[in-house]
Coordinates of C-alpha atoms in Angstrom, one line a residue:
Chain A
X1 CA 77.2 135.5 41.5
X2 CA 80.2 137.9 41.1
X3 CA 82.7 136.7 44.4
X4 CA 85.1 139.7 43.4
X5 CA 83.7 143.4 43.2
X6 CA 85.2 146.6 42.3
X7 CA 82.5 149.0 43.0
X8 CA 84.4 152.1 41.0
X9 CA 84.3 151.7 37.1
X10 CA 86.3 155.1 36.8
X11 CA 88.6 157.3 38.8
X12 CA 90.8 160.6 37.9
X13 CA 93.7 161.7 39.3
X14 CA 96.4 164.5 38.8
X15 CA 99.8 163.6 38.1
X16 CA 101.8 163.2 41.0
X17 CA 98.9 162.5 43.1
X18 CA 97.7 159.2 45.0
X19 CA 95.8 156.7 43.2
X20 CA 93.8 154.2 45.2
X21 CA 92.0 151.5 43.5
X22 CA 89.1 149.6 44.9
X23 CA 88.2 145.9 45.5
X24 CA 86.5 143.7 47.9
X25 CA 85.7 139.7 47.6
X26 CA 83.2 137.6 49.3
X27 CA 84.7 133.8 49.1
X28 CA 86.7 133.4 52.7
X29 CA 88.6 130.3 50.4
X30 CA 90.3 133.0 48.4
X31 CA 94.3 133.0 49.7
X32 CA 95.6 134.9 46.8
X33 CA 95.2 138.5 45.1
X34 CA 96.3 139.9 42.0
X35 CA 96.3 143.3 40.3
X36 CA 96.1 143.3 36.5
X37 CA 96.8 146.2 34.1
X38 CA 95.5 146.6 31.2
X39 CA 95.9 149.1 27.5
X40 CA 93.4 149.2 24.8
X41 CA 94.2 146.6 22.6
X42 CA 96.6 144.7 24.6
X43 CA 96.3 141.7 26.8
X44 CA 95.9 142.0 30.9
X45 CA 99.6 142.3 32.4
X46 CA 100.4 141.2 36.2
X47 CA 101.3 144.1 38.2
X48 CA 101.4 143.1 41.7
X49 CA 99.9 140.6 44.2
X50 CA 99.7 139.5 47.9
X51 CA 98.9 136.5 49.5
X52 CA 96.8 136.3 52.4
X53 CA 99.4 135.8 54.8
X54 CA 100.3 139.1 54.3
X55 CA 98.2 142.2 54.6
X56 CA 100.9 144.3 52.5
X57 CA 103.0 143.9 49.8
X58 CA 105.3 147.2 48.3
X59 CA 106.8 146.9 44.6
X60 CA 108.4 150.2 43.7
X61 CA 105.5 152.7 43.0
X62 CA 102.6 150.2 43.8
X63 CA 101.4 149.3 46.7
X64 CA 99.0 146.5 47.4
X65 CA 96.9 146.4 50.9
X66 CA 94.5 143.2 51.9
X67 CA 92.4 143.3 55.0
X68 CA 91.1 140.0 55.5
X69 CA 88.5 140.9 58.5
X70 CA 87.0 143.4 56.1
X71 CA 87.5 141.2 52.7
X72 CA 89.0 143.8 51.0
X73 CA 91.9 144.8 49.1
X74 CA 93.3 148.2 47.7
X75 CA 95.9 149.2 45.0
X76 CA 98.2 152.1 46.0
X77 CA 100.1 154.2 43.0
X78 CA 102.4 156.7 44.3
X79 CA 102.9 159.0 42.5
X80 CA 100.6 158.7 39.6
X81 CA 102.2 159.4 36.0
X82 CA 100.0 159.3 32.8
X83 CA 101.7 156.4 31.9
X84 CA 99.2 154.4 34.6
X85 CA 96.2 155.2 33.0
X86 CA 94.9 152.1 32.1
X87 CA 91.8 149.7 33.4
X88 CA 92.9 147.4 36.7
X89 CA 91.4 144.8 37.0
X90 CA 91.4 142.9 40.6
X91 CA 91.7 139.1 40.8
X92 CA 91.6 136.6 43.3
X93 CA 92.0 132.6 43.7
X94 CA 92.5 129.6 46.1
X95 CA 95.8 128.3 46.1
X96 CA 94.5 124.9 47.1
X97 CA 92.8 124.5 43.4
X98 CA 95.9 123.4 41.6
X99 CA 93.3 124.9 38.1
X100 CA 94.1 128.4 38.9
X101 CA 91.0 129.8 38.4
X102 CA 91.1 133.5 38.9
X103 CA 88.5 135.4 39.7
X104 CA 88.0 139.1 38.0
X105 CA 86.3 142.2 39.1
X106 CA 84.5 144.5 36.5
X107 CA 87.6 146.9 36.4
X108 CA 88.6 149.9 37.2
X109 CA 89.4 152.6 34.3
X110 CA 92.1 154.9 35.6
X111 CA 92.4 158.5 33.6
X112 CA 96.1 160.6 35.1
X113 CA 95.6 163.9 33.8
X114 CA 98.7 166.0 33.5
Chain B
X1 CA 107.5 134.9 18.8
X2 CA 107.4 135.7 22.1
X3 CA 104.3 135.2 25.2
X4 CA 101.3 134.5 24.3
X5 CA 100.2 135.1 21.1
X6 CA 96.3 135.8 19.4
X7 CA 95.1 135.5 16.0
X8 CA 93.0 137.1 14.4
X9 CA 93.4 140.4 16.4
X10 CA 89.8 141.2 15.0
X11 CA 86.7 138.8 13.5
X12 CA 83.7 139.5 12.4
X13 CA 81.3 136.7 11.2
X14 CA 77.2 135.7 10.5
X15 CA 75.8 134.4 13.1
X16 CA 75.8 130.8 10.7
X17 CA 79.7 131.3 10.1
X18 CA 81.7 128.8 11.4
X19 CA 85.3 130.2 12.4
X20 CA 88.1 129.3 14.9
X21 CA 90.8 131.7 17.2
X22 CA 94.0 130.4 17.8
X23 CA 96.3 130.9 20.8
X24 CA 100.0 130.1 20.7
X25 CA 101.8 130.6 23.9
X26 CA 106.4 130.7 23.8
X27 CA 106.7 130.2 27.7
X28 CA 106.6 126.8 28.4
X29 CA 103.6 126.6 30.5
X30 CA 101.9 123.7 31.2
X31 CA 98.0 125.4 31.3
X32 CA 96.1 127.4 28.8
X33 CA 93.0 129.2 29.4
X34 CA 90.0 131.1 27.3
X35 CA 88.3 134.1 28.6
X36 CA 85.6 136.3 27.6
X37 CA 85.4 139.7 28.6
X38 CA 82.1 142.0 27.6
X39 CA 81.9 145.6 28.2
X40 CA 81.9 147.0 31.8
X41 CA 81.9 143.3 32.6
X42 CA 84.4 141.0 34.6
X43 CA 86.5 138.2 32.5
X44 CA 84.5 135.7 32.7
X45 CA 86.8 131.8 32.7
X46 CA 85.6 129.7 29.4
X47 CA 88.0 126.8 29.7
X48 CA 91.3 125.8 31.2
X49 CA 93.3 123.2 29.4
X50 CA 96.4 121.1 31.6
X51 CA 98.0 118.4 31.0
X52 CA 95.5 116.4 28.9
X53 CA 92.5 117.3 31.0
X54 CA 90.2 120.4 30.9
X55 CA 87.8 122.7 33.0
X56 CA 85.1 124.2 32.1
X57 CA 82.8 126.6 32.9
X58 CA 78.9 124.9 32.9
X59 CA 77.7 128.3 31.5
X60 CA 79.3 128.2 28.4
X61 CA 76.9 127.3 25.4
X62 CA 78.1 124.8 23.5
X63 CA 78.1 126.7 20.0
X64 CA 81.4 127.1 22.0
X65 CA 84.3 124.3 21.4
X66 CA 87.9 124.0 22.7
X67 CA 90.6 122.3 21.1
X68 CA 93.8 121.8 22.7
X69 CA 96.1 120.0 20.6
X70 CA 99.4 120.3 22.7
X71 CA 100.9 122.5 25.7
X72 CA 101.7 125.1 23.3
X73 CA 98.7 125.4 21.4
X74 CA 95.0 126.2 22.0
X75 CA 92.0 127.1 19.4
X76 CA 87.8 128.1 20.1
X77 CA 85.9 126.8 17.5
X78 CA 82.6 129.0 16.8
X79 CA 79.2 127.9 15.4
X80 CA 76.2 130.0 15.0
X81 CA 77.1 131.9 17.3
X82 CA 74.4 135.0 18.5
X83 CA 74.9 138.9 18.8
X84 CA 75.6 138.7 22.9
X85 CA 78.5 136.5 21.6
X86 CA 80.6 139.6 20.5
X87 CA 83.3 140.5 23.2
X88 CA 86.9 140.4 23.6
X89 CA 88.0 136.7 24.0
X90 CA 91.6 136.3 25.8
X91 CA 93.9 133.3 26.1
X92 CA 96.3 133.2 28.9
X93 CA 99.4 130.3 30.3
X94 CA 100.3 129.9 33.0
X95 CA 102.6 127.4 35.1
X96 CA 100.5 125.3 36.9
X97 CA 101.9 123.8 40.6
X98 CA 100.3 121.2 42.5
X99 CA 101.9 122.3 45.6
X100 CA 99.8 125.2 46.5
X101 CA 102.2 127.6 44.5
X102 CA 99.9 130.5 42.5
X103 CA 102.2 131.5 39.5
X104 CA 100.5 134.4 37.5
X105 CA 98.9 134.0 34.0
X106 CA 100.2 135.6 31.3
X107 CA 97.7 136.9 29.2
X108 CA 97.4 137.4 24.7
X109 CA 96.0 140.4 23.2
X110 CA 93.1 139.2 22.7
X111 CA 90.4 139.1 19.2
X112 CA 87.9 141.2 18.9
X113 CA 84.9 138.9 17.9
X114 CA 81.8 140.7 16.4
X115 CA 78.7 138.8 15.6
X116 CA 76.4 140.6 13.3

């Protein structure tokens, strides 16, 4: 059963523009969140995270939102350059498992058109 | 060499080959871990590797075999392996903390494994 869901497999936006990415999670144990990038032909690379003590967490361009009540989180890119098309990929763990094991949506393919 | 290194970038074997990937990682991590991904799918966690003792996932068929020889170091033997097998297969390190510290796993390029 997938725990971490990112209902959008595709999203387009102009250059400049907002992009707002797309997860939500159903384990309550979950205390961690991460945003992945990822090229063609290249390995996942952390972009941002939040722990669930927070419900927003800002790194230059990106901005990561997590609503606990609603189990759901949301990547903010402002503004969008075509360097940030990629596929995200949303993850999510519980601290408390010293393993690590990270939990992955499906991903979500971003396209910045000029 | 630097991160987390992959090889072969791409395989393609008989489903009665037997072949190996290998995962080298330069960061000094203390945990290695194999993923698969398949199309329009999540990664899916094959194994993790710490410290002399290993998860795994109980869905993973055993024509499937880890081999962790040391921290830096981590290989997936393959055996008759089936056409559903072919994906992307990823290796990632990370620091693992026992005091409820998440540190970030850093992830290789991945091989590109097609079963015919």
């Amino acid at each position: 059963d997938q725990q971490v869901k990112q209902n959008s497999p595709s999203l387009s936006v102009q250059e400049g523009r907002i992009s707002i990415l797309n997860c939500d999670y159903t384990n309550s144990m979950f205390d961690y969140f991460l945003w992945y990038k990822k090229y063609p032909a290249e390995g996942p690379t952390f972009l941002i995270s939040i722990s669930s003590i927070k419900d927003k967490n800002e790194d230059g361009r990106f901005t990561v939102f997590l609503n606990k009540s609603a189990k759901h989180l949301s990547l903010h890119i402002v503004p969008s350059q075509p360097g940030d098309s990629a596929v995200y990929f949303c993850a999510a763990v519980e601290t408390t498992d010293s393993w690590g094991k990270l939990q992955f949506g499906a991903g979500t393919q971003v396209v910045v058109t000029p | 060499e630097t991160g987390v290194t992959q090889t072969p970038r791409h395989l393609v074997m008989g489903m009665t080959n037997k072949k190996s990937l290998k995962c080298e990682q330069h960061l000094g991590h203390n945990a290695m871990y194999w993923y698969k991904q398949s199309a329009k799918k999540p990664l899916e966690l094959m194994f993790v590797y710490s410290l002399e003792e290993r998860v795994e996932n109980n869905s993973v068929p055993s024509r499937f075999s880890p081999e962790c020889p040391n921290s830096s170091h981590l290989f997936l033997h393959l055996h008759t392996l089936q056409p559903e097998d072919s994906a992307l297969y990823l290796c990632a390190s990370s620091q693992r903390d026992f005091g409820g510290v998440y540190n970030e796993q850093f992830f290789g390029p991945g091989t590109r494994l097609t079963v015919l």
